[in-house]
Amino acid sequence: MSTGTTESGAKRPPVILCIGMAGSGKTTFMQRLNAHLHAKKQPPYILNLDPAVANLPFAPNIDIRDTVNYKEVMKQYTLGPNGGILTALNLFTTKFDQVLGFVDKRAPTLDYILVDTPGQIEIFTWSASGSIITDTLAASYPTMVAYIIDTPRTTAPATFMSNMLYACSILYKTKVPFILVFNKTDVKSHDFAVEWMTDFETFQEALQKDKTYMSSLMNSMSLVLDEFYSHLKVVGVSAVTGAGMDDFMKAVDEAVVEYDRDYKPELERVLEERRKRQEAHKEEQMARMLKDMAMDEKGKEVRLGKGLPRRGEEVEEEEEDEDLNSDDDGFEDHERRPRYKREDLDSDDEDITAWKQDLEERKARSEEASFQRFISGQRLE
């Protein structure tokens, strides 16, 4: 048994996400794994994320059905079965920080955390809520995916290749350690699958028996997946008899080591890049705010134009440009200077009121001067 620890010495129990096609025996495998760990005096902490399951052969510690009523969601949002499951999972994800809080409290006393996902595999693997749950757990605990495969239904090269492609897509979507679990080995041994994955020529011989148009396609894909197989951990188990559970637990221990070696450094790198982007965004927002407030480097207000001085500031008389004074625009020279003094104003509100009044008077005099020039026949400029 291998559990991770943080730099502060806190215990980090591994998280096992059980994902599989409908009918692959995923929930039964969860029940067998739960019984196996209880027999070893290592009871796991179980999360059920399937809102549509009627009965569970194990008692989850946190159950989505206690939070979201799947049938009521279908009724209120006028959804079908898959849409209801997806919406229920999305609603549950909005409170997943509270779920993580419960897990964190129990983590020091736990050895394993098991997560049962919906039978509709695409709802968890390709939805935003599934990604959020996976990334949130992986950010705190060594997380891995146990992909459950129905062995008796994978004996044909076409179905085998379909499962492998789906496993490949999930691996690159989640980016966490991956374990291929061939279930129902009590019905059909998984040795043929292991041989197909390790011996390319053996799989080619099986493909030659298939004369359909799919044969050439699978032949090409097998070349691509050959490298993919080399990075997978493969175990065969029987959820009914319990055979192969010790091999599965060894694969879990190896996945924890892989998490610490490969995934954790990458996670820290991504988090550091995100932190830098957030800091850069904050600095950009601060620069924009300072620019909008017209602040100089010393933090003093920069005047954008002539106006009233604030209280406590010295009134500086600026010399008018000679050309400006010589222009005949209807204003006398003394009219260019403010007709009020700083000490006459008691507050900022009075400053604003006086400034508005002065503008209105200037506008009225300008209109009157223009009208007089028009009466006298002068050209309006």
XYZ file of N, CA, C and O in Angstrom, residues 251-327:
308
model
N -0.865 -2.278 -9.069
C -0.916 -1.268 -10.132
C -1.254 0.105 -9.567
O -0.743 1.133 -10.050
N -2.084 0.153 -8.528
C -2.415 1.424 -7.881
C -1.171 2.032 -7.239
O -0.919 3.238 -7.344
N -0.378 1.195 -6.560
C 0.855 1.693 -5.945
C 1.810 2.245 -6.994
O 2.459 3.281 -6.778
N 1.907 1.570 -8.136
C 2.763 2.066 -9.215
C 2.232 3.388 -9.778
O 3.017 4.275 -10.146
N 0.915 3.514 -9.828
C 0.317 4.747 -10.337
C 0.599 5.926 -9.406
O 0.769 7.063 -9.869
N 0.655 5.673 -8.090
C 0.981 6.742 -7.140
C 2.402 7.246 -7.388
O 2.667 8.458 -7.384
N 3.328 6.306 -7.630
C 4.709 6.686 -7.931
C 4.760 7.488 -9.237
O 5.471 8.499 -9.337
N 3.994 7.057 -10.236
C 3.956 7.776 -11.510
C 3.380 9.176 -11.342
O 3.852 10.136 -11.972
N 2.382 9.303 -10.492
C 1.782 10.618 -10.216
C 2.832 11.570 -9.644
O 2.961 12.718 -10.095
N 3.564 11.108 -8.640
C 4.573 11.962 -8.005
C 5.715 12.280 -8.958
O 6.316 13.360 -8.879
N 6.042 11.360 -9.867
C 7.174 11.548 -10.762
C 6.831 12.406 -11.979
O 7.616 13.273 -12.385
N 5.645 12.187 -12.562
C 5.307 12.826 -13.834
C 4.215 13.885 -13.714
O 4.355 14.995 -14.232
N 3.133 13.535 -13.031
C 1.977 14.430 -13.044
C 2.173 15.625 -12.115
O 1.877 16.764 -12.483
N 2.677 15.398 -10.922
C 2.792 16.472 -9.945
C 3.676 17.618 -10.422
O 3.299 18.795 -10.304
N 4.877 17.353 -10.982
C 5.685 18.470 -11.506
C 4.975 19.252 -12.605
O 5.066 20.482 -12.663
N 4.259 18.538 -13.477
C 3.517 19.218 -14.537
C 2.402 20.071 -13.955
O 2.147 21.200 -14.413
N 1.742 19.547 -12.917
C 0.682 20.305 -12.255
C 1.236 21.571 -11.611
O 0.660 22.654 -11.744
N 2.369 21.449 -10.944
C 2.975 22.620 -10.322
C 3.387 23.646 -11.372
O 3.267 24.856 -11.142
N 3.862 23.175 -12.519
C 4.240 24.100 -13.592
C 3.014 24.856 -14.107
O 3.061 26.085 -14.307
N 1.913 24.131 -14.315
C 0.681 24.769 -14.803
C 0.155 25.778 -13.791
O -0.269 26.891 -14.145
N 0.179 25.411 -12.501
C -0.299 26.325 -11.468
C 0.575 27.570 -11.389
O 0.066 28.677 -11.183
N 1.897 27.408 -11.573
C 2.797 28.556 -11.542
C 2.534 29.474 -12.736
O 2.519 30.708 -12.581
N 2.301 28.906 -13.912
C 1.977 29.729 -15.076
C 0.662 30.471 -14.882
O 0.537 31.646 -15.257
N -0.303 29.785 -14.294
C -1.585 30.439 -14.023
C -1.412 31.583 -13.029
O -2.017 32.649 -13.178
N -0.585 31.384 -11.996
C -0.344 32.437 -11.022
C 0.317 33.655 -11.680
O -0.046 34.799 -11.402
N 1.291 33.395 -12.568
C 1.959 34.502 -13.255
C 0.994 35.261 -14.154
O 1.056 36.492 -14.241
N 0.103 34.515 -14.842
C -0.880 35.194 -15.692
C -1.816 36.061 -14.858
O -2.176 37.180 -15.271
N -2.214 35.560 -13.698
C -3.094 36.339 -12.830
C -2.398 37.599 -12.323
O -3.004 38.673 -12.276
N -1.112 37.481 -11.956
C -0.372 38.659 -11.502
C -0.219 39.670 -12.624
O -0.345 40.875 -12.402
N 0.084 39.167 -13.834
C 0.216 40.076 -14.975
C -1.100 40.777 -15.266
O -1.135 41.962 -15.594
N -2.200 40.042 -15.138
C -3.521 40.634 -15.370
C -3.820 41.705 -14.324
O -4.356 42.769 -14.658
N -3.449 41.436 -13.062
C -3.668 42.429 -12.008
C -2.854 43.688 -12.273
O -3.350 44.802 -12.105
N -1.592 43.515 -12.684
C -0.753 44.675 -12.982
C -1.307 45.472 -14.155
O -1.281 46.703 -14.159
N -1.831 44.759 -15.158
C -2.416 45.446 -16.306
C -3.651 46.237 -15.898
O -3.844 47.383 -16.328
N -4.483 45.627 -15.048
C -5.674 46.332 -14.574
C -5.296 47.554 -13.745
O -5.929 48.608 -13.852
N -4.245 47.414 -12.906
C -3.810 48.547 -12.098
C -3.275 49.671 -12.978
O -3.538 50.852 -12.734
N -2.525 49.301 -14.032
C -2.010 50.324 -14.943
C -3.147 51.060 -15.641
O -3.093 52.292 -15.806
N -4.167 50.314 -16.033
C -5.316 50.958 -16.681
C -6.025 51.903 -15.716
O -6.444 53.000 -16.090
N -6.170 51.453 -14.463
C -6.856 52.280 -13.488
C -6.081 53.570 -13.218
O -6.659 54.652 -13.150
N -4.730 53.444 -13.093
C -3.917 54.634 -12.880
C -3.980 55.575 -14.070
O -3.986 56.792 -13.913
N -4.031 54.992 -15.269
C -4.133 55.821 -16.466
C -5.460 56.547 -16.509
O -5.532 57.728 -16.868
N -6.534 55.836 -16.157
C -7.852 56.465 -16.149
C -7.929 57.575 -15.108
O -8.620 58.571 -15.293
N -7.260 57.391 -14.011
C -7.275 58.405 -12.948
C -6.251 59.500 -13.211
O -6.131 60.443 -12.426
N -5.496 59.372 -14.351
C -4.478 60.365 -14.714
C -3.494 60.575 -13.581
O -3.258 61.683 -13.111
N -2.913 59.469 -13.112
C -1.948 59.541 -12.022
C -0.545 59.511 -12.601
O -0.241 58.729 -13.496
N 0.344 60.353 -12.074
C 1.723 60.321 -12.502
C 2.513 59.344 -11.648
O 1.975 58.666 -10.780
N 3.793 59.218 -11.893
C 4.623 58.246 -11.198
C 4.706 58.526 -9.704
O 4.912 57.611 -8.908
N 4.550 59.786 -9.307
C 4.632 60.129 -7.883
C 3.305 59.923 -7.169
O 3.209 60.125 -5.971
N 2.282 59.582 -7.908
C 0.990 59.348 -7.281
C 0.161 60.599 -7.121
O -0.863 60.597 -6.460
N 0.606 61.738 -7.730
C -0.158 62.976 -7.644
C -1.062 63.112 -8.849
O -0.762 62.622 -9.926
N -2.144 63.834 -8.648
C -3.106 64.000 -9.735
C -2.541 64.931 -10.801
O -1.993 65.982 -10.507
N -2.661 64.539 -12.036
C -2.193 65.335 -13.166
C -3.374 66.103 -13.737
O -4.416 65.514 -14.033
N -3.217 67.412 -13.915
C -4.313 68.208 -14.436
C -4.418 67.998 -15.942
O -3.448 68.097 -16.670
N -5.629 67.684 -16.376
C -5.865 67.473 -17.793
C -6.225 68.774 -18.500
O -6.297 68.830 -19.704
N -6.484 69.821 -17.773
C -6.828 71.107 -18.354
C -6.934 72.154 -17.269
O -6.792 71.873 -16.080
N -7.175 73.390 -17.667
C -7.305 74.464 -16.683
C -8.603 74.310 -15.929
O -9.633 74.001 -16.488
N -8.542 74.538 -14.677
C -9.735 74.464 -13.861
C -9.480 75.057 -12.514
O -8.472 75.720 -12.281
N -10.363 74.817 -11.599
C -10.224 75.361 -10.267
C -9.171 74.603 -9.492
O -9.129 73.372 -9.536
N -8.306 75.259 -8.760
C -7.363 74.562 -7.887
C -8.097 74.013 -6.677
O -9.081 74.583 -6.226
N -7.624 72.897 -6.159
C -8.229 72.310 -4.965
C -7.773 73.083 -3.736
O -6.746 73.774 -3.745
N -8.522 72.899 -2.666
C -8.167 73.562 -1.421
C -6.793 73.106 -0.964
O -6.483 71.930 -1.002
N -5.978 74.033 -0.467
C -4.655 73.673 0.009
C -3.590 73.803 -1.050
O -2.405 73.655 -0.765
N -3.963 74.052 -2.306
C -3.004 74.203 -3.384
C -2.800 75.701 -3.667
O -3.728 76.499 -3.526
N -1.607 76.025 -4.076
C -1.301 77.407 -4.405
C -1.831 77.742 -5.795
O -1.747 76.928 -6.709
N -2.387 78.936 -5.923
C -2.900 79.391 -7.205
C -1.748 79.966 -7.996
O -1.085 80.906 -7.553
N -1.461 79.364 -9.140
C -0.370 79.828 -9.982
C -0.941 80.578 -11.178
O -1.829 80.075 -11.862
N -0.429 81.757 -11.405
C -0.856 82.562 -12.538
C -0.017 82.163 -13.741
O 1.216 82.225 -13.703
N -0.633 81.694 -14.790
C 0.060 81.302 -15.996
C -0.024 82.420 -17.012
O -1.078 83.042 -17.207
N 1.098 82.669 -17.637
C 1.140 83.712 -18.637
C 0.466 83.245 -19.909
O 0.706 82.141 -20.374
N -0.383 84.082 -20.430
C -1.088 83.750 -21.649
C -0.176 83.999 -22.836
O 0.653 84.916 -22.830
N -0.323 83.170 -23.846
C 0.464 83.331 -25.062
C 0.060 84.618 -25.774
O -1.119 84.980 -25.803
N 1.050 85.347 -26.353
C 0.750 86.624 -26.979
C -0.217 86.473 -28.143
O -1.095 87.288 -28.341
N -0.039 85.396 -28.917
C -0.944 85.192 -30.033
C -2.359 84.961 -29.546
O -3.319 85.386 -30.174
N -2.477 84.271 -28.427
C -3.808 83.992 -27.895
C -4.470 85.268 -27.442
O -5.659 85.482 -27.621
N -3.691 86.178 -26.841
C -4.257 87.435 -26.367
C -4.640 88.356 -27.522
O -5.526 89.190 -27.390
N -3.923 88.191 -28.656
C -4.182 89.084 -29.772
C -5.389 88.666 -30.590
O -5.876 89.438 -31.389
N -5.847 87.454 -30.410
C -7.003 86.997 -31.182
C -8.249 87.716 -30.710
O -8.487 87.865 -29.504
